[in-house]
């Protein structure tokens, strides 16, 4: 019993556990920061690829939006019998996104494969096209293609015990007349 009391009262070497715990805390903080930056890089890459895909939708609608009409009076409309009807092309955003990101279709998801599992997956594509007004004199509204997707990234920190990060990414492209 006296030996145990002597060991407890002895203050030599007390900085070792503190140093080890400090190094472990800093290591965990560094891992969390690296994971945060990994998530940001992936989200930025997907957003930029989505932006490129939606720009292709906006540019493919050029001939519908500005079809031989003076640009200030135009819109994506076509004459149908006795009235005007919207004439828009939604394009294939998923196909363009798959080509840029290198994703593959797996069920309802477009997945970026990895050696074990997946790096990220994209789903729930929503494309909304806002047509230009049919009436002249409204230069504030341009032809816009708005896109959103759900991005899911599994965390590499936490040994797969934490759920994947899910975020909705929004972007839009506008086509406006130059003159």
PDB file of C-alpha atoms in Angstrom:
ATOM      1  CA  UNK A   1       0.000   0.000   0.000  1.00  0.00           C
ATOM      2  CA  UNK A   2       2.834   2.400   0.832  1.00  0.00           C
ATOM      3  CA  UNK A   3       4.402   1.744  -2.571  1.00  0.00           C
ATOM      4  CA  UNK A   4       1.186   2.775  -4.367  1.00  0.00           C
ATOM      5  CA  UNK A   5       0.942   5.968  -2.307  1.00  0.00           C
ATOM      6  CA  UNK A   6       4.559   6.735  -3.080  1.00  0.00           C
ATOM      7  CA  UNK A   7       3.967   6.269  -6.837  1.00  0.00           C
ATOM      8  CA  UNK A   8       0.874   8.514  -6.743  1.00  0.00           C
ATOM      9  CA  UNK A   9       2.709  11.285  -4.856  1.00  0.00           C
ATOM     10  CA  UNK A  10       5.736  11.115  -7.150  1.00  0.00           C
ATOM     11  CA  UNK A  11       5.520  13.974  -9.711  1.00  0.00           C
ATOM     12  CA  UNK A  12       8.342  12.843 -12.023  1.00  0.00           C
ATOM     13  CA  UNK A  13       7.157  12.070 -15.593  1.00  0.00           C
ATOM     14  CA  UNK A  14       3.785  13.764 -15.230  1.00  0.00           C
ATOM     15  CA  UNK A  15       4.229  15.687 -18.483  1.00  0.00           C
ATOM     16  CA  UNK A  16       4.282  12.492 -20.605  1.00  0.00           C
ATOM     17  CA  UNK A  17       0.526  11.759 -20.455  1.00  0.00           C
ATOM     18  CA  UNK A  18      -0.252  15.432 -21.061  1.00  0.00           C
ATOM     19  CA  UNK A  19       2.082  15.537 -24.068  1.00  0.00           C
ATOM     20  CA  UNK A  20       0.627  12.342 -25.531  1.00  0.00           C
ATOM     21  CA  UNK A  21      -2.953  13.603 -25.110  1.00  0.00           C
ATOM     22  CA  UNK A  22      -2.040  16.960 -26.658  1.00  0.00           C
ATOM     23  CA  UNK A  23      -0.416  15.289 -29.677  1.00  0.00           C
ATOM     24  CA  UNK A  24      -3.454  13.002 -30.125  1.00  0.00           C
ATOM     25  CA  UNK A  25      -5.832  15.970 -29.899  1.00  0.00           C
ATOM     26  CA  UNK A  26      -3.837  17.869 -32.509  1.00  0.00           C
ATOM     27  CA  UNK A  27      -3.750  14.797 -34.753  1.00  0.00           C
ATOM     28  CA  UNK A  28      -7.532  14.396 -34.539  1.00  0.00           C
ATOM     29  CA  UNK A  29      -7.986  18.116 -35.264  1.00  0.00           C
ATOM     30  CA  UNK A  30      -5.711  17.801 -38.310  1.00  0.00           C
ATOM     31  CA  UNK A  31      -7.739  14.807 -39.562  1.00  0.00           C
ATOM     32  CA  UNK A  32     -11.006  16.733 -39.152  1.00  0.00           C
ATOM     33  CA  UNK A  33      -9.575  19.711 -41.048  1.00  0.00           C
ATOM     34  CA  UNK A  34      -8.312  17.451 -43.865  1.00  0.00           C
ATOM     35  CA  UNK A  35     -11.770  15.858 -44.128  1.00  0.00           C
ATOM     36  CA  UNK A  36     -13.400  19.293 -44.238  1.00  0.00           C
ATOM     37  CA  UNK A  37     -11.137  20.362 -47.099  1.00  0.00           C
ATOM     38  CA  UNK A  38     -11.765  17.051 -48.929  1.00  0.00           C
ATOM     39  CA  UNK A  39     -15.529  17.647 -48.719  1.00  0.00           C
ATOM     40  CA  UNK A  40     -15.116  21.223 -49.972  1.00  0.00           C
ATOM     41  CA  UNK A  41     -12.978  20.132 -52.936  1.00  0.00           C
ATOM     42  CA  UNK A  42     -15.486  17.459 -53.980  1.00  0.00           C
ATOM     43  CA  UNK A  43     -18.469  19.818 -53.610  1.00  0.00           C
ATOM     44  CA  UNK A  44     -16.664  22.533 -55.589  1.00  0.00           C
ATOM     45  CA  UNK A  45     -15.802  20.093 -58.391  1.00  0.00           C
ATOM     46  CA  UNK A  46     -19.379  18.820 -58.624  1.00  0.00           C
ATOM     47  CA  UNK A  47     -20.750  22.375 -58.599  1.00  0.00           C
ATOM     48  CA  UNK A  48     -18.392  23.465 -61.390  1.00  0.00           C
ATOM     49  CA  UNK A  49     -19.291  20.387 -63.445  1.00  0.00           C
ATOM     50  CA  UNK A  50     -22.974  21.048 -62.869  1.00  0.00           C
ATOM     51  CA  UNK A  51     -22.432  24.643 -63.992  1.00  0.00           C
ATOM     52  CA  UNK A  52     -20.789  23.431 -67.219  1.00  0.00           C
ATOM     53  CA  UNK A  53     -23.700  21.047 -67.821  1.00  0.00           C
ATOM     54  CA  UNK A  54     -26.350  23.716 -67.300  1.00  0.00           C
ATOM     55  CA  UNK A  55     -24.472  26.118 -69.574  1.00  0.00           C
ATOM     56  CA  UNK A  56     -24.790  23.516 -72.313  1.00  0.00           C
ATOM     57  CA  UNK A  57     -28.574  23.469 -71.742  1.00  0.00           C
ATOM     58  CA  UNK A  58     -28.718  27.259 -71.999  1.00  0.00           C
ATOM     59  CA  UNK A  59     -26.680  27.340 -75.189  1.00  0.00           C
ATOM     60  CA  UNK A  60     -28.648  24.526 -76.850  1.00  0.00           C
ATOM     61  CA  UNK A  61     -31.750  26.664 -76.412  1.00  0.00           C
ATOM     62  CA  UNK A  62     -30.237  29.555 -78.366  1.00  0.00           C
ATOM     63  CA  UNK A  63     -32.070  28.661 -81.560  1.00  0.00           C
ATOM     64  CA  UNK A  64     -35.399  28.345 -79.718  1.00  0.00           C
ATOM     65  CA  UNK A  65     -35.009  31.528 -77.694  1.00  0.00           C
ATOM     66  CA  UNK A  66     -33.589  33.839 -80.345  1.00  0.00           C
ATOM     67  CA  UNK A  67     -34.936  32.296 -83.514  1.00  0.00           C
ATOM     68  CA  UNK A  68     -34.832  34.944 -86.183  1.00  0.00           C
ATOM     69  CA  UNK A  69     -36.614  37.515 -84.057  1.00  0.00           C
ATOM     70  CA  UNK A  70     -35.122  40.697 -82.811  1.00  0.00           C
ATOM     71  CA  UNK A  71     -33.532  39.688 -79.501  1.00  0.00           C
ATOM     72  CA  UNK A  72     -35.376  42.221 -77.353  1.00  0.00           C
ATOM     73  CA  UNK A  73     -38.702  40.749 -78.474  1.00  0.00           C
ATOM     74  CA  UNK A  74     -37.854  37.098 -78.301  1.00  0.00           C
ATOM     75  CA  UNK A  75     -38.474  34.085 -76.146  1.00  0.00           C
ATOM     76  CA  UNK A  76     -38.580  30.319 -76.442  1.00  0.00           C
ATOM     77  CA  UNK A  77     -41.941  30.255 -78.185  1.00  0.00           C
ATOM     78  CA  UNK A  78     -43.306  28.760 -81.373  1.00  0.00           C
ATOM     79  CA  UNK A  79     -46.564  29.404 -83.202  1.00  0.00           C
ATOM     80  CA  UNK A  80     -48.972  26.521 -82.686  1.00  0.00           C
ATOM     81  CA  UNK A  81     -52.172  26.908 -84.611  1.00  0.00           C
ATOM     82  CA  UNK A  82     -53.824  30.032 -83.256  1.00  0.00           C
ATOM     83  CA  UNK A  83     -51.486  30.805 -80.341  1.00  0.00           C
ATOM     84  CA  UNK A  84     -47.964  30.793 -79.041  1.00  0.00           C
ATOM     85  CA  UNK A  85     -46.556  27.846 -77.145  1.00  0.00           C
ATOM     86  CA  UNK A  86     -43.276  27.485 -75.243  1.00  0.00           C
ATOM     87  CA  UNK A  87     -40.602  25.670 -77.225  1.00  0.00           C
ATOM     88  CA  UNK A  88     -37.719  24.686 -74.930  1.00  0.00           C
ATOM     89  CA  UNK A  89     -35.038  22.000 -74.918  1.00  0.00           C
ATOM     90  CA  UNK A  90     -34.107  20.671 -71.471  1.00  0.00           C
ATOM     91  CA  UNK A  91     -31.050  18.829 -72.789  1.00  0.00           C
ATOM     92  CA  UNK A  92     -29.438  15.885 -71.024  1.00  0.00           C
ATOM     93  CA  UNK A  93     -27.752  17.304 -67.945  1.00  0.00           C
ATOM     94  CA  UNK A  94     -27.094  13.896 -66.364  1.00  0.00           C
ATOM     95  CA  UNK A  95     -25.318  12.624 -69.482  1.00  0.00           C
ATOM     96  CA  UNK A  96     -23.160  15.733 -69.612  1.00  0.00           C
ATOM     97  CA  UNK A  97     -22.458  15.478 -65.883  1.00  0.00           C
ATOM     98  CA  UNK A  98     -21.488  11.807 -66.218  1.00  0.00           C
ATOM     99  CA  UNK A  99     -19.051  12.689 -68.989  1.00  0.00           C
ATOM    100  CA  UNK A 100     -17.411  15.480 -66.992  1.00  0.00           C
ATOM    101  CA  UNK A 101     -17.276  13.759 -63.594  1.00  0.00           C
ATOM    102  CA  UNK A 102     -16.766  10.169 -64.737  1.00  0.00           C
ATOM    103  CA  UNK A 103     -19.771   8.916 -62.786  1.00  0.00           C
ATOM    104  CA  UNK A 104     -21.671   5.708 -63.520  1.00  0.00           C
ATOM    105  CA  UNK A 105     -25.364   4.944 -63.144  1.00  0.00           C
ATOM    106  CA  UNK A 106     -26.182   2.657 -60.205  1.00  0.00           C
ATOM    107  CA  UNK A 107     -29.903   2.539 -59.513  1.00  0.00           C
ATOM    108  CA  UNK A 108     -31.206   6.036 -58.797  1.00  0.00           C
ATOM    109  CA  UNK A 109     -27.692   7.416 -58.292  1.00  0.00           C
ATOM    110  CA  UNK A 110     -24.846   8.560 -60.494  1.00  0.00           C
ATOM    111  CA  UNK A 111     -21.848   7.236 -58.581  1.00  0.00           C
ATOM    112  CA  UNK A 112     -18.140   8.074 -58.710  1.00  0.00           C
ATOM    113  CA  UNK A 113     -16.644   4.626 -57.977  1.00  0.00           C
ATOM    114  CA  UNK A 114     -13.707   4.078 -55.686  1.00  0.00           C
ATOM    115  CA  UNK A 115     -11.715   0.942 -54.787  1.00  0.00           C
ATOM    116  CA  UNK A 116     -13.912   0.379 -51.721  1.00  0.00           C
ATOM    117  CA  UNK A 117     -17.409   1.805 -52.095  1.00  0.00           C
ATOM    118  CA  UNK A 118     -17.844   5.183 -53.730  1.00  0.00           C
ATOM    119  CA  UNK A 119     -16.255   8.617 -53.508  1.00  0.00           C
ATOM    120  CA  UNK A 120     -19.563  10.458 -53.915  1.00  0.00           C
ATOM    121  CA  UNK A 121     -22.924  10.071 -55.594  1.00  0.00           C
ATOM    122  CA  UNK A 122     -25.339  12.466 -57.229  1.00  0.00           C
ATOM    123  CA  UNK A 123     -29.124  12.148 -57.416  1.00  0.00           C
ATOM    124  CA  UNK A 124     -32.407  14.092 -57.557  1.00  0.00           C
ATOM    125  CA  UNK A 125     -31.601  16.275 -60.559  1.00  0.00           C
ATOM    126  CA  UNK A 126     -34.063  19.125 -60.944  1.00  0.00           C
ATOM    127  CA  UNK A 127     -33.915  21.324 -64.051  1.00  0.00           C
ATOM    128  CA  UNK A 128     -36.072  24.448 -64.250  1.00  0.00           C
ATOM    129  CA  UNK A 129     -36.067  26.660 -67.307  1.00  0.00           C
ATOM    130  CA  UNK A 130     -37.278  30.229 -66.927  1.00  0.00           C
ATOM    131  CA  UNK A 131     -38.242  31.507 -70.333  1.00  0.00           C
ATOM    132  CA  UNK A 132     -37.863  35.108 -71.413  1.00  0.00           C
ATOM    133  CA  UNK A 133     -41.084  37.094 -71.447  1.00  0.00           C
ATOM    134  CA  UNK A 134     -43.044  37.156 -74.667  1.00  0.00           C
ATOM    135  CA  UNK A 135     -43.606  40.900 -74.447  1.00  0.00           C
ATOM    136  CA  UNK A 136     -40.939  43.478 -75.329  1.00  0.00           C
ATOM    137  CA  UNK A 137     -39.388  45.935 -72.962  1.00  0.00           C
ATOM    138  CA  UNK A 138     -38.398  43.656 -70.081  1.00  0.00           C
ATOM    139  CA  UNK A 139     -34.610  43.501 -70.207  1.00  0.00           C
ATOM    140  CA  UNK A 140     -34.381  42.453 -66.547  1.00  0.00           C
ATOM    141  CA  UNK A 141     -35.491  38.885 -67.255  1.00  0.00           C
ATOM    142  CA  UNK A 142     -33.299  36.643 -69.348  1.00  0.00           C
ATOM    143  CA  UNK A 143     -33.522  33.040 -70.356  1.00  0.00           C
ATOM    144  CA  UNK A 144     -32.296  31.000 -67.354  1.00  0.00           C
ATOM    145  CA  UNK A 145     -31.683  27.331 -66.741  1.00  0.00           C
ATOM    146  CA  UNK A 146     -31.628  26.517 -63.015  1.00  0.00           C
ATOM    147  CA  UNK A 147     -30.347  23.155 -61.808  1.00  0.00           C
ATOM    148  CA  UNK A 148     -30.073  21.474 -58.427  1.00  0.00           C
ATOM    149  CA  UNK A 149     -28.752  18.060 -57.406  1.00  0.00           C
ATOM    150  CA  UNK A 150     -28.372  16.153 -54.165  1.00  0.00           C
ATOM    151  CA  UNK A 151     -24.723  15.317 -53.466  1.00  0.00           C
ATOM    152  CA  UNK A 152     -23.881  12.560 -50.992  1.00  0.00           C
ATOM    153  CA  UNK A 153     -20.289  12.110 -49.782  1.00  0.00           C
ATOM    154  CA  UNK A 154     -19.336   9.377 -47.310  1.00  0.00           C
ATOM    155  CA  UNK A 155     -17.015  10.537 -44.558  1.00  0.00           C
ATOM    156  CA  UNK A 156     -13.608   8.929 -44.361  1.00  0.00           C
ATOM    157  CA  UNK A 157     -13.225  10.249 -40.821  1.00  0.00           C
ATOM    158  CA  UNK A 158     -15.111   8.275 -38.183  1.00  0.00           C
ATOM    159  CA  UNK A 159     -14.541   4.781 -39.552  1.00  0.00           C
ATOM    160  CA  UNK A 160     -17.863   4.647 -41.421  1.00  0.00           C
ATOM    161  CA  UNK A 161     -19.835   5.062 -38.196  1.00  0.00           C
ATOM    162  CA  UNK A 162     -20.918   8.565 -39.186  1.00  0.00           C
ATOM    163  CA  UNK A 163     -23.616   9.045 -41.835  1.00  0.00           C
ATOM    164  CA  UNK A 164     -22.616  10.491 -45.210  1.00  0.00           C
ATOM    165  CA  UNK A 165     -22.791  14.238 -45.766  1.00  0.00           C
ATOM    166  CA  UNK A 166     -25.771  15.247 -47.919  1.00  0.00           C
ATOM    167  CA  UNK A 167     -26.007  18.658 -49.528  1.00  0.00           C
ATOM    168  CA  UNK A 168     -28.111  20.195 -52.247  1.00  0.00           C
ATOM    169  CA  UNK A 169     -26.121  22.083 -54.849  1.00  0.00           C
ATOM    170  CA  UNK A 170     -27.864  24.836 -56.832  1.00  0.00           C
ATOM    171  CA  UNK A 171     -26.554  26.610 -59.892  1.00  0.00           C
ATOM    172  CA  UNK A 172     -27.948  28.469 -62.870  1.00  0.00           C
ATOM    173  CA  UNK A 173     -26.934  29.722 -66.269  1.00  0.00           C
ATOM    174  CA  UNK A 174     -28.490  32.639 -68.088  1.00  0.00           C
ATOM    175  CA  UNK A 175     -28.519  33.497 -71.741  1.00  0.00           C
ATOM    176  CA  UNK A 176     -28.961  37.200 -72.306  1.00  0.00           C
ATOM    177  CA  UNK A 177     -28.999  39.220 -75.498  1.00  0.00           C
ATOM    178  CA  UNK A 178     -25.854  41.151 -76.220  1.00  0.00           C
ATOM    179  CA  UNK A 179     -27.631  44.135 -77.757  1.00  0.00           C
TER     180      UNK A 179
END
